[in-house]
Amino acid sequence: MIAQVVLRDCVWQTNKIYDYLVPEQLQEKIREGQYVRVLFGKGNRAEVALVLNLKETSDSKYQLKTIDSLVEEEPVLNQEQLEILKFVVKRYACTYGSAMHQMVPALVTKRTGRSQLVVSLVSEELAREALESEAVGSIQQIRALEWLLDVEEMTLADLMQELSISRSPIDTLAKNGLVKIRSVKFTAEELQNKEKTEEELPEAIRSDITLNDEQQAAVDEVVNTEGKKEFLLFGVTGSGKTEVYLRITEQILKEGGSVLYLVPEISLTPQTVARIRAHFPTGIAVLHSRMTAKERYDSWKMIQRGEVNIVVGARSAVFAPIHNLKLIILDEEHDSSFKADTMLRYSARDVARFRANKAGIKLLLGSATPSVETFYAAKLGYIRLLTLKNRAVSGAVLPKVDIVDMQEEHAATNTSMFSRKLYKAMKDALSRGEQVMLLLNRRGFSQNVYCTSCRSMIRCPDCDVPMTLHTKTMGRHKLLICHYCGKVIPKPDTCPYCSSEYLAVRGDGVQKLEDWSSEDFPNARVIRMDQDTTSYRGAHEKILTAFRNHEADILVGTQMIAKGHDFPKVSVVGILGADSVLWQSDYRARERAFQLLAQISGRAGRGEVPGHVFIQTLSPDSEIYSFAATQDYERFFESEIKYREQLSYPPFKAIGGIMITHENEQACAMQANMVAGTFREMAANLGDDMMILGPCPAGIPRLMNRYRYQIVVRAKNKGMLSDGFAKLQQAYAGYGYSISTDIDAMW
Ligand code: ADP
Ligand code: ZN
Ligand code: ZN
């Protein structure tokens, strides 16, 4: 018997399927999807490999080696997942190793053979002291300490992945005696015997809602459709989409099937889970990135053993080994968090579509503001459109939206961040005991320090992007933070370039908005939510819960407050600085701006109180604002699809990207030129009208001490890009270049 295997820790040169002989004593036990030990290559290196396939004979012309042993009897991937693995490798032009890394939780991989490194605090006091003093040199170190104060310990790999940091800040913390890194060998028993800690859940809102006609029609349509089919539940915010998902889920469970329910990471709050648990008290597993490695492992094992029939999770849950899956729900399908921008740039929507198709089951997408691609597919009839036109709560209507021309405000010598209209509306709402939400699409003070003498902005020495001033202090100094790489320096007293003392602060940000709100409305309680206040586990839920419980009157935040939260007492929403989204240099800018505005407008007037939204802008005539003001998705779509077609943007053509990074700028430029040249030759042979632009420095030209060059590729479709990128990676296997590719690039 022959086993076809792929190496777990492969690089591009070894990204191949290898034939091995199955020894006599393993013939009975060997299964597809198992991890096995093999001796590999000339040096007979011991490697862990995955059995992809078993067969009787081999076509290999080499003398075959024999499999050494099983790592464990239980397969890590089932048949369905093996199919997904092959799909991911082909579609995203990645190695088997990186796909496996995504699909199998770290602990399952790690404990097979090796022990792993675990990071923990030396002591809590030391950590707190260090955070108070000037002892911690970078935001990565600060975040690592804050995180560990919260979770106590975590594997090194998970911590790095979680915080998107390299190993070096953690090593620095260890060197300074703040954390310890130790090697732990987890045994299967230790992992399995962990007592289940019941999640503390807020009181669930169990309701006995009678569906309205639109909702019922949507439920019936999905439930009564036989076999595989894709649906788009297109319903304005507050139209009761969640109720529809729950009813359909109920029906599937009754028939003995399982449901995978995917939501954006940020909407995966305890409230969301509680709402689902209220309907289905047992048989639910949750998977998301803020769980510790052990928690994730436990959930995954429960799913693998078939102990649950509902899996609720963020992006990566699309890979979960669910038994008897009959339906995949993907809520807020337009959300950019379904697209991974880490090593493997996959789209959970794509993978879900593949999975549903392959398994012959239903896929239900939902959104108030569907992505242009999805809605286009619905228009063409590939996806069945289910529409909810009305808000579900009787009496609740869409909010009134005012577009306020800020140029006029300035002309009328109003220098406040609030237009007169917004100010008055806030005042009235607060006096009636209602709540207000304010959104600004920038972080921190988003204040930059610049020199009035030489007119330079203080930039990150590593990344060359302007650094941002924060109110967080280091000793007596305010801090400047680079939001790309996280470098922190104390705000200097003089210009680093010309030594002038005349440094000025420019720009407005969420913190400033918080200050303005407190000043203008001294009796109101103001609470802020942005990435700086939500970096530790659970922070984000605490803020939202406090606001929902009316412990604050005004919620100030970045776009993260726009997503899927339900606040019945919010009657006024102010959107400041919407223009910055519209001005992004990306073909998706208009789509993003519309989605953001429509979603945040949808926050107002969800309960009994009617809502009023104010969009403050410098370009009040932009059609995007009027589409958003009327929440008119279809008109937006009609305009947008014409624009996309004219310029050959997706969904008419695919746009992909190749990124080359290097520590040295010249080397980076040179490699990028080589790669672009190679790819141009390949494209000519592929015989398609591929267009290759660049190379040129990327939008962020330098990140984490590495220079970045990008090549933009337009092709007929994503499949062409997948094939081309795989050939490109093969051609450069062994060169030591750092090349990453993306079949659906976003900038
Ligand atoms: P969406 O997900 O479309 O934004 P939700 O499902 O969150 O909307 O529903 C919004 C609100 O309307 C919720 O408070 C929900 O309980 C309520 N709701 C949903 N369907 C009905 C219904 N048929 N009758 C009354 N209230 C409903
Ligand atoms: Zn200067
Ligand atoms: Zn930087």
mmCIF file with all atom_site columns, N, CA, C and O in Angstrom, residues 305-332:
data_model
loop_
_atom_site.group_PDB
_atom_site.id
_atom_site.type_symbol
_atom_site.label_atom_id
_atom_site.label_alt_id
_atom_site.label_comp_id
_atom_site.label_asym_id
_atom_site.label_entity_id
_atom_site.label_seq_id
_atom_site.pdbx_PDB_ins_code
_atom_site.Cartn_x
_atom_site.Cartn_y
_atom_site.Cartn_z
_atom_site.occupancy
_atom_site.B_iso_or_equiv
_atom_site.pdbx_formal_charge
_atom_site.auth_seq_id
_atom_site.auth_comp_id
_atom_site.auth_asym_id
_atom_site.auth_atom_id
_atom_site.pdbx_PDB_model_num
ATOM 1   N N  . ARG A 1 305 ? -15.615 15.678 17.607 1.00 0.00 ? 305 ARG A N  1
ATOM 2   C CA . ARG A 1 305 ? -16.265 14.479 18.143 1.00 0.00 ? 305 ARG A CA 1
ATOM 3   C C  . ARG A 1 305 ? -17.763 14.447 17.849 1.00 0.00 ? 305 ARG A C  1
ATOM 4   O O  . ARG A 1 305 ? -18.460 13.538 18.240 1.00 0.00 ? 305 ARG A O  1
ATOM 5   N N  . GLY A 1 306 ? -18.270 15.522 17.222 1.00 0.00 ? 306 GLY A N  1
ATOM 6   C CA . GLY A 1 306 ? -19.688 15.554 16.885 1.00 0.00 ? 306 GLY A CA 1
ATOM 7   C C  . GLY A 1 306 ? -20.593 15.842 18.066 1.00 0.00 ? 306 GLY A C  1
ATOM 8   O O  . GLY A 1 306 ? -21.755 15.460 18.077 1.00 0.00 ? 306 GLY A O  1
ATOM 9   N N  . GLU A 1 307 ? -20.061 16.530 19.080 1.00 0.00 ? 307 GLU A N  1
ATOM 10  C CA . GLU A 1 307 ? -20.881 16.811 20.262 1.00 0.00 ? 307 GLU A CA 1
ATOM 11  C C  . GLU A 1 307 ? -21.742 18.056 20.124 1.00 0.00 ? 307 GLU A C  1
ATOM 12  O O  . GLU A 1 307 ? -22.552 18.350 20.986 1.00 0.00 ? 307 GLU A O  1
ATOM 13  N N  . VAL A 1 308 ? -21.524 18.814 19.072 1.00 0.00 ? 308 VAL A N  1
ATOM 14  C CA . VAL A 1 308 ? -22.314 20.040 18.897 1.00 0.00 ? 308 VAL A CA 1
ATOM 15  C C  . VAL A 1 308 ? -22.939 20.041 17.513 1.00 0.00 ? 308 VAL A C  1
ATOM 16  O O  . VAL A 1 308 ? -22.442 19.404 16.597 1.00 0.00 ? 308 VAL A O  1
ATOM 17  N N  . ASN A 1 309 ? -24.052 20.776 17.392 1.00 0.00 ? 309 ASN A N  1
ATOM 18  C CA . ASN A 1 309 ? -24.627 20.907 16.064 1.00 0.00 ? 309 ASN A CA 1
ATOM 19  C C  . ASN A 1 309 ? -24.769 22.353 15.600 1.00 0.00 ? 309 ASN A C  1
ATOM 20  O O  . ASN A 1 309 ? -25.278 22.618 14.527 1.00 0.00 ? 309 ASN A O  1
ATOM 21  N N  . ILE A 1 310 ? -24.294 23.298 16.421 1.00 0.00 ? 310 ILE A N  1
ATOM 22  C CA . ILE A 1 310 ? -24.192 24.678 15.947 1.00 0.00 ? 310 ILE A CA 1
ATOM 23  C C  . ILE A 1 310 ? -22.783 25.170 16.251 1.00 0.00 ? 310 ILE A C  1
ATOM 24  O O  . ILE A 1 310 ? -22.327 25.061 17.387 1.00 0.00 ? 310 ILE A O  1
ATOM 25  N N  . VAL A 1 311 ? -22.114 25.690 15.255 1.00 0.00 ? 311 VAL A N  1
ATOM 26  C CA . VAL A 1 311 ? -20.811 26.296 15.483 1.00 0.00 ? 311 VAL A CA 1
ATOM 27  C C  . VAL A 1 311 ? -20.915 27.772 15.124 1.00 0.00 ? 311 VAL A C  1
ATOM 28  O O  . VAL A 1 311 ? -21.292 28.115 14.003 1.00 0.00 ? 311 VAL A O  1
ATOM 29  N N  . VAL A 1 312 ? -20.656 28.626 16.110 1.00 0.00 ? 312 VAL A N  1
ATOM 30  C CA . VAL A 1 312 ? -20.696 30.065 15.879 1.00 0.00 ? 312 VAL A CA 1
ATOM 31  C C  . VAL A 1 312 ? -19.259 30.548 15.875 1.00 0.00 ? 312 VAL A C  1
ATOM 32  O O  . VAL A 1 312 ? -18.508 30.250 16.799 1.00 0.00 ? 312 VAL A O  1
ATOM 33  N N  . GLY A 1 313 ? -18.868 31.257 14.852 1.00 0.00 ? 313 GLY A N  1
ATOM 34  C CA . GLY A 1 313 ? -17.475 31.675 14.854 1.00 0.00 ? 313 GLY A CA 1
ATOM 35  C C  . GLY A 1 313 ? -17.162 32.757 13.860 1.00 0.00 ? 313 GLY A C  1
ATOM 36  O O  . GLY A 1 313 ? -17.988 33.125 13.021 1.00 0.00 ? 313 GLY A O  1
ATOM 37  N N  . ALA A 1 314 ? -15.944 33.273 13.982 1.00 0.00 ? 314 ALA A N  1
ATOM 38  C CA . ALA A 1 314 ? -15.441 34.253 13.043 1.00 0.00 ? 314 ALA A CA 1
ATOM 39  C C  . ALA A 1 314 ? -14.780 33.521 11.880 1.00 0.00 ? 314 ALA A C  1
ATOM 40  O O  . ALA A 1 314 ? -14.829 32.295 11.799 1.00 0.00 ? 314 ALA A O  1
ATOM 41  N N  . ARG A 1 315 ? -14.168 34.300 11.016 1.00 0.00 ? 315 ARG A N  1
ATOM 42  C CA . ARG A 1 315 ? -13.559 33.819 9.773  1.00 0.00 ? 315 ARG A CA 1
ATOM 43  C C  . ARG A 1 315 ? -13.021 32.389 9.753  1.00 0.00 ? 315 ARG A C  1
ATOM 44  O O  . ARG A 1 315 ? -13.410 31.571 8.930  1.00 0.00 ? 315 ARG A O  1
ATOM 45  N N  . SER A 1 316 ? -12.126 32.062 10.695 1.00 0.00 ? 316 SER A N  1
ATOM 46  C CA . SER A 1 316 ? -11.423 30.788 10.560 1.00 0.00 ? 316 SER A CA 1
ATOM 47  C C  . SER A 1 316 ? -12.304 29.594 10.923 1.00 0.00 ? 316 SER A C  1
ATOM 48  O O  . SER A 1 316 ? -11.939 28.453 10.641 1.00 0.00 ? 316 SER A O  1
ATOM 49  N N  . ALA A 1 317 ? -13.481 29.848 11.515 1.00 0.00 ? 317 ALA A N  1
ATOM 50  C CA . ALA A 1 317 ? -14.387 28.742 11.838 1.00 0.00 ? 317 ALA A CA 1
ATOM 51  C C  . ALA A 1 317 ? -14.908 28.067 10.573 1.00 0.00 ? 317 ALA A C  1
ATOM 52  O O  . ALA A 1 317 ? -15.467 26.972 10.633 1.00 0.00 ? 317 ALA A O  1
ATOM 53  N N  . VAL A 1 318 ? -14.706 28.698 9.434  1.00 0.00 ? 318 VAL A N  1
ATOM 54  C CA . VAL A 1 318 ? -15.165 28.103 8.179  1.00 0.00 ? 318 VAL A CA 1
ATOM 55  C C  . VAL A 1 318 ? -14.451 26.767 7.917  1.00 0.00 ? 318 VAL A C  1
ATOM 56  O O  . VAL A 1 318 ? -14.911 25.934 7.159  1.00 0.00 ? 318 VAL A O  1
ATOM 57  N N  . PHE A 1 319 ? -13.328 26.545 8.615  1.00 0.00 ? 319 PHE A N  1
ATOM 58  C CA . PHE A 1 319 ? -12.583 25.299 8.446  1.00 0.00 ? 319 PHE A CA 1
ATOM 59  C C  . PHE A 1 319 ? -12.975 24.223 9.465  1.00 0.00 ? 319 PHE A C  1
ATOM 60  O O  . PHE A 1 319 ? -12.418 23.135 9.451  1.00 0.00 ? 319 PHE A O  1
ATOM 61  N N  . ALA A 1 320 ? -13.880 24.513 10.367 1.00 0.00 ? 320 ALA A N  1
ATOM 62  C CA . ALA A 1 320 ? -14.180 23.597 11.472 1.00 0.00 ? 320 ALA A CA 1
ATOM 63  C C  . ALA A 1 320 ? -14.727 22.250 10.979 1.00 0.00 ? 320 ALA A C  1
ATOM 64  O O  . ALA A 1 320 ? -15.500 22.199 10.030 1.00 0.00 ? 320 ALA A O  1
ATOM 65  N N  . PRO A 1 321 ? -14.319 21.162 11.646 1.00 0.00 ? 321 PRO A N  1
ATOM 66  C CA . PRO A 1 321 ? -14.704 19.809 11.202 1.00 0.00 ? 321 PRO A CA 1
ATOM 67  C C  . PRO A 1 321 ? -16.107 19.409 11.658 1.00 0.00 ? 321 PRO A C  1
ATOM 68  O O  . PRO A 1 321 ? -16.264 18.498 12.457 1.00 0.00 ? 321 PRO A O  1
ATOM 69  N N  . ILE A 1 322 ? -17.112 20.082 11.161 1.00 0.00 ? 322 ILE A N  1
ATOM 70  C CA . ILE A 1 322 ? -18.479 19.879 11.637 1.00 0.00 ? 322 ILE A CA 1
ATOM 71  C C  . ILE A 1 322 ? -19.113 18.640 10.990 1.00 0.00 ? 322 ILE A C  1
ATOM 72  O O  . ILE A 1 322 ? -19.006 18.448 9.786  1.00 0.00 ? 322 ILE A O  1
ATOM 73  N N  . HIS A 1 323 ? -19.769 17.851 11.826 1.00 0.00 ? 323 HIS A N  1
ATOM 74  C CA . HIS A 1 323 ? -20.436 16.648 11.316 1.00 0.00 ? 323 HIS A CA 1
ATOM 75  C C  . HIS A 1 323 ? -21.785 17.009 10.711 1.00 0.00 ? 323 HIS A C  1
ATOM 76  O O  . HIS A 1 323 ? -22.504 17.837 11.260 1.00 0.00 ? 323 HIS A O  1
ATOM 77  N N  . ASN A 1 324 ? -22.112 16.393 9.620  1.00 0.00 ? 324 ASN A N  1
ATOM 78  C CA . ASN A 1 324 ? -23.465 16.483 9.081  1.00 0.00 ? 324 ASN A CA 1
ATOM 79  C C  . ASN A 1 324 ? -23.923 17.927 8.824  1.00 0.00 ? 324 ASN A C  1
ATOM 80  O O  . ASN A 1 324 ? -25.057 18.305 9.090  1.00 0.00 ? 324 ASN A O  1
ATOM 81  N N  . LEU A 1 325 ? -23.025 18.723 8.317  1.00 0.00 ? 325 LEU A N  1
ATOM 82  C CA . LEU A 1 325 ? -23.319 20.134 8.066  1.00 0.00 ? 325 LEU A CA 1
ATOM 83  C C  . LEU A 1 325 ? -24.371 20.262 6.964  1.00 0.00 ? 325 LEU A C  1
ATOM 84  O O  . LEU A 1 325 ? -24.248 19.669 5.903  1.00 0.00 ? 325 LEU A O  1
ATOM 85  N N  . LYS A 1 326 ? -25.423 21.078 7.258  1.00 0.00 ? 326 LYS A N  1
ATOM 86  C CA . LYS A 1 326 ? -26.490 21.236 6.270  1.00 0.00 ? 326 LYS A CA 1
ATOM 87  C C  . LYS A 1 326 ? -26.669 22.680 5.824  1.00 0.00 ? 326 LYS A C  1
ATOM 88  O O  . LYS A 1 326 ? -27.359 22.957 4.844  1.00 0.00 ? 326 LYS A O  1
ATOM 89  N N  . LEU A 1 327 ? -26.115 23.618 6.589  1.00 0.00 ? 327 LEU A N  1
ATOM 90  C CA . LEU A 1 327 ? -26.312 25.030 6.237  1.00 0.00 ? 327 LEU A CA 1
ATOM 91  C C  . LEU A 1 327 ? -25.147 25.858 6.757  1.00 0.00 ? 327 LEU A C  1
ATOM 92  O O  . LEU A 1 327 ? -24.681 25.659 7.875  1.00 0.00 ? 327 LEU A O  1
ATOM 93  N N  . ILE A 1 328 ? -24.676 26.785 5.911  1.00 0.00 ? 328 ILE A N  1
ATOM 94  C CA . ILE A 1 328 ? -23.707 27.774 6.373  1.00 0.00 ? 328 ILE A CA 1
ATOM 95  C C  . ILE A 1 328 ? -24.370 29.146 6.286  1.00 0.00 ? 328 ILE A C  1
ATOM 96  O O  . ILE A 1 328 ? -24.899 29.526 5.232  1.00 0.00 ? 328 ILE A O  1
ATOM 97  N N  . ILE A 1 329 ? -24.370 29.861 7.410  1.00 0.00 ? 329 ILE A N  1
ATOM 98  C CA . ILE A 1 329 ? -24.874 31.237 7.433  1.00 0.00 ? 329 ILE A CA 1
ATOM 99  C C  . ILE A 1 329 ? -23.668 32.148 7.505  1.00 0.00 ? 329 ILE A C  1
ATOM 100 O O  . ILE A 1 329 ? -22.742 31.902 8.275  1.00 0.00 ? 329 ILE A O  1
ATOM 101 N N  . LEU A 1 330 ? -23.647 33.188 6.694  1.00 0.00 ? 330 LEU A N  1
ATOM 102 C CA . LEU A 1 330 ? -22.539 34.132 6.751  1.00 0.00 ? 330 LEU A CA 1
ATOM 103 C C  . LEU A 1 330 ? -23.151 35.517 6.853  1.00 0.00 ? 330 LEU A C  1
ATOM 104 O O  . LEU A 1 330 ? -23.623 36.080 5.859  1.00 0.00 ? 330 LEU A O  1
ATOM 105 N N  . ASP A 1 331 ? -23.217 36.008 8.087  1.00 0.00 ? 331 ASP A N  1
ATOM 106 C CA . ASP A 1 331 ? -23.888 37.282 8.331  1.00 0.00 ? 331 ASP A CA 1
ATOM 107 C C  . ASP A 1 331 ? -22.936 38.438 8.053  1.00 0.00 ? 331 ASP A C  1
ATOM 108 O O  . ASP A 1 331 ? -21.740 38.309 8.262  1.00 0.00 ? 331 ASP A O  1
ATOM 109 N N  . GLU A 1 332 ? -23.477 39.566 7.619  1.00 0.00 ? 332 GLU A N  1
ATOM 110 C CA . GLU A 1 332 ? -22.661 40.736 7.242  1.00 0.00 ? 332 GLU A CA 1
ATOM 111 C C  . GLU A 1 332 ? -21.613 40.308 6.214  1.00 0.00 ? 332 GLU A C  1
ATOM 112 O O  . GLU A 1 332 ? -20.418 40.538 6.382  1.00 0.00 ? 332 GLU A O  1
#
